[in-house]
Structure formats: structure tokens, C-alpha cells
Amino acid sequence: MSSLDAIQHLWRHCALDPAWLPQLRLSGHGPILPSSFALDAAAQACLAASGLAAASFHHLRSGEKQTVAVDLRHAVAEFRSEHYLRVDGSQPADPWDKIAGIYRCGDGRWLRIHTNFPHHCQGVLRLLQCEYDKTAVAEALQDWKAFDFEDAAASHGLVATALRSFEEWDAHPQGVAVAAQPVFSISRIGDAPPQALPAADRPLGGVRALDLSRIIAGPLGGRVLAAHGADVLHITSPRLPTIPTLDMDMGRGKRNAQLDLDQADGCAALRRLLADAHIFLQGYRPGGLAERGFSPEDAARARPGIVYVSLSAYGKQGPWAGRRGFDSLTQTASGFNIAEAAAAGSDTPRAFPAQALDHIAGYFAALGALAALHRQQQEGGSWHVEVSLAQAGHWLRGLGRVEGAMGLAVPALDDVRPWLEESDSGFGRLLAVSHATRLSLTPARWTLPSMPLDSHAPAWAV
């Protein structure tokens, strides 16, 4: 499937005006990334669809119509933006934990564990009863069957998945549930009049977005909204770990505050922010915010007209709907690692050359939020957008396979220099990938520097 076909599919799914599609200007040819999947087309399609939705929303507010251009190589660079980040000329420390990765279990099957957060790492070591050492982990897993460890890890709130083929995933109850769901969902969850927005010279000027997410997918969605002018307030918890490199890259254009939602005053402060928000984007474990009084329905009652965006690993249906997960684990569970290995002629599972599911889901979160904002302005209501990594993967599979790309080199820093920009930040001088979507009248840009977490008060900009 071509980039344009993929964009048209997403546009129809969002029920946006097809008269906007001729405003697209797509350029570039692939393949670029060493993958047997259409990662290049996925990157261009996700960026173009979200940018076109921003242009359409600007037209809804101002009457101005503009073109939207996306270069394929620039889109692919942004699809891997965290890999190209430099701070004061140096690459940030590798956030990957030394025991994270893929192992063979005692039954001969492969298993991937994720230990980049300290509590996940400590939990895996307790479950395995071994030392913090890769060899020790490999030896301990010889006493386990892969599927048994996968289930045991989930029961302890940890993250690990057994390697499956597409055939095994498609027959698994969660794979069946994912295949039955749309690429992402947009549903009305309450009544409200259209929200008044101030006059603005950018698509999302005057739109206030709360971003309660970590790592890549959710923060990326918030970064896209900020690129089009939204006032994005990133709310983190002092209790939850993050990955600093990703905070630097994904934090461009946002302000950062911390609230402890395990405390009454933290929840009260978030309710005050919610009362004036237009978008509430969250990537907590399924049900985590509902326990604190911030479910989609709670938010719609507290702030009629809200667009509430939920990100999860496996979607809202199926036996894994409540499971935690990350991009690499979802790739492993849903068949991609085996398919990529087979395409490369390898017996060892092979991951994508990008955190593709995270990036797709992040752009889907922004696209879904923009589509819901269209509906809110045109017909009123409160809206819930639901996106998952597994659904992003199912959509990617639908784009088809690519021949002859597995031997390509991953683009290096010098290959993407035309699309890098420098800026001051709270971490030092940043070199990072610019936004690949080029709007002719309202250029996407981040007007605020990336800053450390808790740099700002939990309050909206005046």
C-alpha cells in the first residue's frame, strides 16, 4: 500500500472531509529503512494525516486553506527522532538496561523482557531468583517455559512477552480481539456544546492539552499537538521513573510540571487544570487513572466537551486488555520479530530498526485528537479516542511487505542532517529532528525549549 493509500484510509476512518486530500504534497522514494515492512510509508502517512488534520482544523477556525507537504526521508528521520538527538554535541547515554532483551527459555522458545524501569528490573530478578547479570538471567530462564514466564510476569505487574509468529498471534485470543478493533476508535462519551476557542494564527492556538504520558507514544502525540500551537502541559509523577533521553526529545514545545496523584492535593490540582483543558492525553496502565477519579467518563463530567485520549499496549478488548506493554514487547508477541528474521534469512528474532509501533501510535493519538476536536467544534459533545500499540501493529501489517530492503543501512546522523535543527534547552544545546509536516501558511514549530521535568508550575499559560 502506498503512503497516499494509507493516508486516504486514515482520513476516511476519521470521517474528515475528503476535499482536503488534494492539498497534500508527498515527495521522496524508498525503501529507506532495513525492514520487510512498509515503515517508510507508515511514517509518511502518519505525519501527513496528522498535519492535514491540523490544516483542516485551522480552516475550520479561520477559513484559511493551505497545502501540507511531507518528504519521505524527513518523515523517516522523525520516525527515529530519539536516535538522532544530541546534547552539546554528544549522544545521550543509552537508556537500555543491561539485562533487557531476548532470551531462549527452557522449552526452546524465545522470550523478551523489558527492564528499563528499576521496579520492572527488580521484579524480574525476584521472579527469576537470580543476580543482575545477563548470563545469570539466561541460565535462570532455562527453568521456565516462555508462555509460563509471560503469564507469571503479567501477574506480578511486570512486562515480558513470548515470541510468536503471525499465525500464532492471529489465533491467540488477544490477536483475535485486536483484529476485530478499528485502527483506533473515536467515540462520543457525553453531551456538551461546542467549546469557544479564541482567534489564533496557528491551528491549535488557544487549545490546552494535558499530557500525562511517558516514554514515546504519548509524549510524541503531545509533541505533535505542540508543533501546531497547542499549550501542552506535561504532567509527570515524582513516583514514576522516566527515560531522560526521551524526555529531552519528546519534551520540545511543552511545559513540565509534577503532581503526585497518590495524594489528595495532587488530584485536586489536576482537577483544576482539567476544568480549563480541551485535550486530556494519558498513557497510564489501563484503569490506573480511573482509580484516581480521572476515567474518561469522570473527565467528561468534570469538563464537558473534553477530548480524552487513551493509549494502551493491547487495546480495550481481549484477555490482555489490562496488561502493561512496550513497543519491543508488542513486536515480539504479535509476530513481527519472526517475520523480520525470516526476511533477513536469520534464525534469531529481529526487531524493527525503529520504535515503529510507538511512533505510529503517537501520531494516531494526535490525529485522533484532531479529528475529535473537529467533531467537538461542529457538533459538540465530549469524545474519547483510544489507541493501542497492538492496533498500530495490525494497521502496519495491512500496509503490506517490502522486498529487497533488509540489506540497507540504517540512516546515520549525517544522512539526516538536512532535517536537523538546533535549539537551546534546559539540558544544553539540542540538535534534533525538526517536524516533517510542512504547512504552507502555519509552519509547524516548537516555540518552547525542552526542559527538565518539574521545571514549571502546574498551571496554564496566561
Coordinates of C-alpha atoms in Angstrom, one line a residue:
M1 CA 0.0 0.0 0.0
S2 CA 1.4 3.4 -0.9
S3 CA 1.6 6.4 1.5
L4 CA -1.3 8.1 -0.2
D5 CA -3.5 5.0 0.0
A6 CA -2.6 4.7 3.8
I7 CA -3.5 8.4 4.3
Q8 CA -6.8 8.0 2.5
H9 CA -7.6 5.1 4.7
L10 CA -6.9 7.0 7.9
W11 CA -8.7 10.1 6.6
R12 CA -11.9 8.0 5.9
H13 CA -11.6 6.4 9.3
C14 CA -11.6 9.8 10.9
A15 CA -14.6 10.9 8.8
L16 CA -12.8 14.1 7.8
D17 CA -13.6 16.0 4.6
P18 CA -12.1 14.2 1.6
A19 CA -11.9 17.5 -0.2
W20 CA -8.7 18.1 1.8
L21 CA -6.7 15.2 0.3
P22 CA -5.7 17.2 -2.8
Q23 CA -3.9 19.6 -0.5
L24 CA -1.2 17.0 0.2
R25 CA 2.2 17.3 -1.4
L26 CA 4.1 14.0 -0.9
S27 CA 7.7 13.6 -2.1
G28 CA 10.5 11.1 -1.9
H29 CA 11.0 7.4 -2.7
G30 CA 12.0 4.4 -0.7
P31 CA 12.9 2.0 0.6
I32 CA 15.0 3.7 3.3
L33 CA 14.9 1.5 6.4
P34 CA 16.1 -2.1 6.5
S35 CA 12.8 -3.7 7.1
S36 CA 10.4 -6.0 5.2
F37 CA 7.5 -3.9 6.4
A38 CA 6.4 -0.6 4.9
L39 CA 7.9 1.5 7.7
D40 CA 8.7 4.3 5.3
A41 CA 5.2 4.6 4.0
A42 CA 3.8 4.3 7.6
A43 CA 6.0 7.2 8.7
Q44 CA 5.0 9.5 5.8
A45 CA 1.3 8.5 6.1
C46 CA 1.1 9.2 9.9
L47 CA 2.8 12.5 9.7
A48 CA 0.9 13.6 6.7
A49 CA -2.5 12.7 8.1
S50 CA -1.9 14.5 11.4
G51 CA -0.6 17.5 9.6
L52 CA -3.5 17.6 7.2
A53 CA -5.9 17.3 10.1
A54 CA -4.2 20.3 11.7
A55 CA -4.6 22.3 8.5
S56 CA -8.2 21.3 8.2
F57 CA -8.9 22.4 11.8
H58 CA -7.2 25.7 11.1
H59 CA -9.5 26.2 8.2
L60 CA -12.5 25.4 10.4
R61 CA -11.4 28.2 12.8
S62 CA -10.1 30.8 10.3
G63 CA -11.4 30.0 6.8
E64 CA -7.8 29.8 5.5
K65 CA -6.8 26.9 3.3
Q66 CA -3.2 25.7 2.9
T67 CA -1.2 22.8 1.5
V68 CA 0.6 20.2 3.5
A69 CA 3.9 18.7 2.3
V70 CA 5.8 15.7 3.7
D71 CA 9.1 14.5 2.4
L72 CA 9.6 10.7 2.9
R73 CA 13.2 10.9 4.1
H74 CA 12.4 13.6 6.6
A75 CA 9.4 11.6 7.9
V76 CA 11.6 8.5 8.3
A77 CA 14.1 10.7 10.3
E78 CA 11.4 11.9 12.6
F79 CA 10.2 8.3 13.0
R80 CA 13.6 7.6 14.6
S81 CA 14.0 11.1 16.2
E82 CA 15.2 9.8 19.6
H83 CA 18.2 8.1 17.9
Y84 CA 19.4 11.4 16.4
L85 CA 19.2 13.6 19.5
R86 CA 22.5 15.2 20.5
V87 CA 23.1 17.4 23.6
D88 CA 26.1 19.8 23.4
G89 CA 27.4 17.7 20.6
S90 CA 27.2 14.4 22.4
Q91 CA 24.8 11.5 22.2
P92 CA 22.9 11.0 25.5
A93 CA 23.6 7.8 27.5
D94 CA 21.9 4.7 26.2
P95 CA 18.8 4.1 28.3
W96 CA 18.7 0.4 27.6
D97 CA 19.1 -1.8 30.7
K98 CA 21.9 -4.3 30.6
I99 CA 19.6 -7.4 31.1
A100 CA 16.8 -6.2 28.8
G101 CA 16.4 -8.2 25.6
I102 CA 15.5 -11.5 24.2
Y103 CA 16.4 -14.9 25.6
R104 CA 15.8 -18.6 25.0
C105 CA 13.8 -20.4 27.7
G106 CA 14.0 -24.0 28.7
D107 CA 11.4 -25.1 26.2
G108 CA 13.4 -23.6 23.3
R109 CA 11.1 -20.7 22.7
W110 CA 12.3 -17.1 22.8
L111 CA 11.2 -14.6 25.4
R112 CA 11.7 -10.8 25.5
I113 CA 11.9 -9.0 28.9
H114 CA 11.8 -5.2 29.5
T115 CA 13.8 -4.0 32.5
N116 CA 14.4 -0.3 31.6
F117 CA 12.4 0.8 34.7
P118 CA 14.0 -0.1 38.0
H119 CA 10.9 -1.7 39.5
H120 CA 10.4 -3.9 36.4
C121 CA 14.1 -4.9 36.6
Q122 CA 13.9 -5.7 40.3
G123 CA 10.6 -7.6 39.8
V124 CA 12.1 -9.8 37.0
L125 CA 15.1 -10.6 39.2
R126 CA 12.9 -11.6 42.1
L127 CA 10.8 -13.8 39.9
L128 CA 13.9 -15.5 38.4
Q129 CA 15.7 -15.5 41.8
C130 CA 19.0 -14.6 40.1
E131 CA 21.6 -11.9 40.1
Y132 CA 21.6 -8.7 38.0
D133 CA 23.6 -10.2 35.2
K134 CA 22.7 -11.2 31.6
T135 CA 24.3 -14.7 31.9
A136 CA 22.5 -15.3 35.2
V137 CA 19.2 -14.3 33.6
A138 CA 19.8 -16.6 30.7
E139 CA 20.5 -19.5 33.0
A140 CA 17.5 -18.9 35.2
L141 CA 15.2 -18.8 32.2
Q142 CA 16.2 -22.3 31.4
D143 CA 13.9 -23.4 34.2
W144 CA 11.0 -21.7 32.6
K145 CA 8.7 -22.2 29.6
A146 CA 8.3 -19.0 27.7
F147 CA 4.5 -18.8 27.9
D148 CA 4.6 -19.6 31.6
F149 CA 7.0 -16.8 32.3
E150 CA 5.0 -14.4 30.2
D151 CA 1.9 -15.1 32.3
A152 CA 3.8 -15.0 35.6
A153 CA 5.4 -11.7 34.7
A154 CA 2.0 -10.2 33.9
S155 CA 0.5 -11.5 37.2
H156 CA 3.2 -9.6 39.0
G157 CA 2.7 -6.3 37.0
L158 CA 5.9 -6.9 35.0
V159 CA 6.5 -6.8 31.3
A160 CA 7.7 -9.8 29.2
T161 CA 6.3 -11.5 26.1
A162 CA 7.0 -14.8 24.4
L163 CA 7.9 -14.8 20.7
R164 CA 5.1 -15.7 18.4
S165 CA 4.6 -16.0 14.7
F166 CA 1.8 -14.2 12.9
E167 CA -0.1 -17.4 12.7
E168 CA 0.2 -17.9 16.5
W169 CA -0.7 -14.3 17.2
D170 CA -3.7 -14.4 14.9
A171 CA -5.0 -17.5 16.7
H172 CA -4.4 -16.1 20.2
P173 CA -7.5 -14.6 21.8
Q174 CA -5.7 -11.2 22.1
G175 CA -4.7 -11.3 18.5
V176 CA -8.3 -12.1 17.5
A177 CA -9.5 -9.2 19.7
V178 CA -7.1 -6.7 18.1
A179 CA -8.0 -7.8 14.6
A180 CA -11.7 -7.1 15.4
Q181 CA -11.0 -3.5 16.5
P182 CA -10.6 -0.5 14.3
V183 CA -7.2 1.1 13.7
F184 CA -8.2 3.5 16.6
S185 CA -11.6 4.5 18.0
I186 CA -13.3 7.8 18.4
S187 CA -16.5 7.7 20.5
R188 CA -18.8 10.2 22.0
I189 CA -19.0 9.9 25.8
G190 CA -21.1 12.9 26.8
D191 CA -23.0 15.9 25.8
A192 CA -21.6 19.4 25.7
P193 CA -21.9 22.5 23.5
P194 CA -19.1 23.3 21.1
Q195 CA -16.3 24.9 23.1
A196 CA -15.4 28.5 22.3
L197 CA -11.9 29.0 21.1
P198 CA -10.1 32.3 20.8
A199 CA -8.9 33.6 17.4
A200 CA -5.5 32.2 16.7
D201 CA -2.9 32.3 13.9
R202 CA -1.9 28.6 14.4
P203 CA -4.2 25.5 14.1
L204 CA -4.2 24.7 17.8
G205 CA -3.5 28.2 19.2
G206 CA -5.5 28.6 22.4
V207 CA -6.1 24.8 22.7
R208 CA -4.9 23.5 26.1
A209 CA -3.7 19.9 26.3
L210 CA -2.8 17.9 29.4
D211 CA -0.1 15.2 28.6
L212 CA 0.0 12.5 31.3
S213 CA 2.3 10.0 29.5
R214 CA 5.8 8.7 29.4
I215 CA 8.4 7.2 27.0
I216 CA 7.5 7.6 23.3
A217 CA 3.9 7.2 22.1
G218 CA 2.0 9.5 24.4
P219 CA 4.7 12.2 24.6
L220 CA 5.1 12.1 20.8
G221 CA 1.3 12.7 20.5
G222 CA 1.7 15.7 22.8
R223 CA 4.7 16.9 20.8
V224 CA 2.7 16.9 17.6
L225 CA 0.0 19.0 19.2
A226 CA 2.6 21.4 20.5
A227 CA 4.1 21.7 17.0
H228 CA 0.7 23.1 15.8
G229 CA 0.4 25.6 18.6
A230 CA -1.3 23.9 21.5
D231 CA -0.4 24.9 25.0
V232 CA 0.8 21.4 26.2
L233 CA 1.4 20.9 29.9
H234 CA 3.2 17.7 30.5
I235 CA 2.3 16.3 33.9
T236 CA 4.6 13.7 35.5
S237 CA 4.7 12.0 38.9
P238 CA 7.6 12.1 41.3
R239 CA 6.8 8.4 41.9
L240 CA 7.2 7.2 38.4
P241 CA 10.5 6.6 36.5
T242 CA 11.2 8.1 33.1
I243 CA 13.9 7.9 30.5
P244 CA 15.7 11.3 30.3
T245 CA 16.8 11.0 26.7
L246 CA 13.2 10.6 25.6
D247 CA 12.1 13.5 27.9
M248 CA 14.6 15.7 26.1
D249 CA 13.4 14.7 22.6
M250 CA 9.7 14.5 23.3
G251 CA 9.5 17.5 25.6
R252 CA 10.1 20.1 22.9
G253 CA 7.3 22.7 22.8
K254 CA 5.9 21.7 26.2
R255 CA 5.9 22.9 29.8
N256 CA 6.6 20.4 32.5
A257 CA 5.1 20.0 36.0
Q258 CA 4.8 17.3 38.5
L259 CA 1.8 16.2 40.5
D260 CA 1.6 13.2 42.9
L261 CA -1.8 11.7 42.1
D262 CA -1.5 9.4 45.1
Q263 CA -2.1 12.4 47.2
A264 CA -5.3 14.4 47.5
D265 CA -3.7 17.7 46.8
G266 CA -2.2 16.4 43.6
C267 CA -5.6 15.1 42.4
A268 CA -7.2 18.4 43.3
A269 CA -4.6 20.3 41.3
L270 CA -5.2 18.1 38.3
R271 CA -8.9 18.7 38.5
R272 CA -8.3 22.4 38.4
L273 CA -6.2 22.0 35.3
L274 CA -8.8 19.7 33.7
A275 CA -11.5 22.3 34.2
D276 CA -9.9 24.5 31.6
A277 CA -8.4 21.8 29.3
H278 CA -9.5 20.9 25.8
I279 CA -7.5 17.6 25.5
F280 CA -6.5 15.1 28.1
L281 CA -3.9 12.6 26.8
Q282 CA -2.9 9.8 29.1
G283 CA -0.8 6.6 28.9
Y284 CA -1.3 5.2 32.4
R285 CA -1.9 1.4 32.7
P286 CA -5.5 0.6 31.9
G287 CA -7.7 1.6 34.8
G288 CA -4.9 3.4 36.6
L289 CA -6.4 6.9 36.3
A290 CA -9.9 5.6 36.8
E291 CA -8.8 4.6 40.3
R292 CA -7.9 8.2 41.0
G293 CA -11.1 9.7 39.6
F294 CA -9.9 10.5 36.1
S295 CA -11.6 8.0 33.9
P296 CA -12.9 9.2 30.5
E297 CA -16.4 9.5 32.0
D298 CA -15.1 11.3 35.1
A299 CA -13.3 13.8 32.9
A300 CA -16.4 14.3 30.7
R301 CA -18.5 15.1 33.7
A302 CA -15.9 17.5 35.2
R303 CA -15.1 19.2 31.8
P304 CA -17.9 18.8 29.3
G305 CA -16.5 19.0 25.8
I306 CA -13.2 17.3 26.7
V307 CA -11.3 15.2 24.1
Y308 CA -9.9 12.4 26.2
V309 CA -7.1 10.3 24.5
S310 CA -6.2 6.9 26.0
L311 CA -3.0 4.9 25.0
S312 CA -2.5 1.3 25.9
A313 CA -0.5 -1.7 24.8
Y314 CA -3.1 -4.1 23.6
G315 CA -6.4 -2.2 23.3
K316 CA -9.6 -2.2 25.2
Q317 CA -10.8 -5.8 24.4
G318 CA -9.4 -9.2 24.9
P319 CA -7.7 -11.1 27.8
W320 CA -4.6 -8.8 27.6
A321 CA -6.6 -5.5 27.7
G322 CA -5.3 -4.7 31.1
R323 CA -1.7 -5.7 30.5
R324 CA 1.2 -3.3 30.5
G325 CA 3.4 -3.3 27.5
F326 CA 6.0 -1.5 25.4
D327 CA 6.8 -1.3 21.6
S328 CA 9.5 -4.0 21.7
L329 CA 7.3 -6.4 23.6
T330 CA 4.3 -5.9 21.3
Q331 CA 6.5 -6.5 18.3
T332 CA 7.7 -9.8 19.8
A333 CA 4.2 -11.0 20.9
S334 CA 2.5 -10.1 17.6
G335 CA 4.7 -11.8 15.1
F336 CA 6.9 -9.0 13.7
N337 CA 10.2 -10.3 15.1
I338 CA 9.9 -13.7 13.5
A339 CA 8.7 -12.1 10.2
E340 CA 11.7 -9.8 10.1
A341 CA 14.1 -12.6 10.9
A342 CA 12.7 -14.7 8.1
A343 CA 13.0 -11.9 5.6
A344 CA 16.7 -11.4 6.7
G345 CA 17.4 -15.2 6.5
S346 CA 18.1 -15.3 10.2
D347 CA 17.2 -17.8 12.9
T348 CA 17.5 -15.0 15.6
P349 CA 14.4 -12.8 16.2
R350 CA 14.9 -9.4 14.6
A351 CA 13.3 -6.1 15.8
F352 CA 12.4 -3.2 13.7
P353 CA 15.1 -0.5 13.0
A354 CA 12.8 2.0 14.8
Q355 CA 10.3 2.0 17.6
A356 CA 7.7 1.9 14.9
L357 CA 4.6 0.9 16.9
D358 CA 5.3 3.7 19.5
H359 CA 5.7 6.3 16.7
I360 CA 2.6 5.1 14.8
A361 CA 0.5 5.1 18.0
G362 CA 1.8 8.6 18.9
Y363 CA 0.8 10.1 15.6
F364 CA -2.5 8.3 15.8
A365 CA -3.1 9.9 19.2
A366 CA -2.6 13.3 17.7
L367 CA -4.6 12.5 14.6
G368 CA -7.5 11.1 16.7
A369 CA -7.4 14.2 19.0
L370 CA -7.6 16.5 16.0
A371 CA -10.4 14.5 14.4
A372 CA -12.3 14.6 17.8
L373 CA -11.7 18.4 18.0
H374 CA -13.3 18.7 14.6
R375 CA -16.4 16.9 15.9
Q376 CA -16.5 18.9 19.1
Q377 CA -16.4 22.1 17.2
Q378 CA -19.0 21.0 14.7
E379 CA -21.5 19.1 16.8
G380 CA -20.4 19.5 20.4
G381 CA -20.0 16.5 22.8
S382 CA -17.2 15.0 24.8
W383 CA -15.1 12.5 23.0
H384 CA -12.9 9.5 23.8
V385 CA -10.0 8.5 21.5
E386 CA -8.5 5.0 22.1
V387 CA -5.2 4.0 20.6
S388 CA -3.0 0.9 21.2
L389 CA 0.4 -0.3 20.1
A390 CA -1.2 -3.6 19.0
Q391 CA -3.7 -1.9 16.8
A392 CA -0.9 0.2 15.3
G393 CA 0.9 -3.0 14.5
H394 CA -2.2 -4.5 12.9
W395 CA -2.5 -1.4 10.7
L396 CA 1.2 -1.7 9.8
R397 CA 0.7 -5.3 8.7
G398 CA -2.1 -4.1 6.4
L399 CA 0.3 -1.8 4.5
G400 CA 2.0 -4.9 3.0
R401 CA 5.6 -6.1 2.8
V402 CA 8.7 -4.6 1.1
E403 CA 11.1 -6.6 -1.0
G404 CA 14.9 -6.1 -1.1
A405 CA 15.3 -3.7 1.8
M406 CA 16.8 -5.8 4.5
G407 CA 20.3 -5.1 3.5
L408 CA 20.0 -1.4 3.7
A409 CA 21.9 0.6 6.3
V410 CA 20.0 2.5 9.0
P411 CA 20.4 6.2 8.2
A412 CA 23.2 7.7 10.2
L413 CA 23.3 11.2 11.7
D414 CA 25.0 12.7 8.6
D415 CA 22.2 11.2 6.4
V416 CA 19.5 13.2 8.2
R417 CA 21.4 16.5 8.7
P418 CA 19.1 18.4 6.3
W419 CA 16.3 17.9 8.7
L420 CA 18.1 18.6 12.0
E421 CA 17.6 21.9 13.9
E422 CA 19.5 23.3 16.9
S423 CA 17.9 25.0 19.9
D424 CA 18.7 25.9 23.4
S425 CA 17.1 23.8 26.2
G426 CA 17.3 23.2 29.9
F427 CA 19.7 20.3 29.1
G428 CA 22.1 22.2 26.9
R429 CA 22.3 22.9 23.2
L430 CA 20.0 20.4 21.4
L431 CA 20.4 19.0 17.9
A432 CA 17.2 17.2 17.0
V433 CA 15.0 16.3 14.1
S434 CA 12.5 19.1 13.0
H435 CA 8.9 18.3 12.4
A436 CA 8.5 16.7 8.9
T437 CA 5.0 18.1 8.2
R438 CA 5.2 21.4 6.3
L439 CA 2.1 23.5 6.4
S440 CA 2.3 26.4 3.9
L441 CA 0.6 29.1 6.0
T442 CA 1.1 27.9 9.6
P443 CA 4.5 26.2 9.7
A444 CA 4.8 23.6 12.5
R445 CA 7.4 24.6 15.1
W446 CA 8.1 24.2 18.8
T447 CA 8.2 27.6 20.4
L448 CA 9.2 26.4 23.9
P449 CA 12.5 24.7 24.7
S450 CA 12.8 21.2 26.1
M451 CA 13.1 21.4 29.8
P452 CA 13.7 19.1 32.8
L453 CA 10.7 17.6 34.4
D454 CA 9.1 19.8 37.1
S455 CA 10.5 22.9 35.6
H456 CA 7.1 24.7 35.6
A457 CA 4.2 25.3 37.9
P458 CA 1.1 23.1 37.3
A459 CA -0.8 26.0 35.7
W460 CA -1.9 27.0 32.2
A461 CA 0.0 29.7 30.4
V462 CA -1.6 33.1 30.8

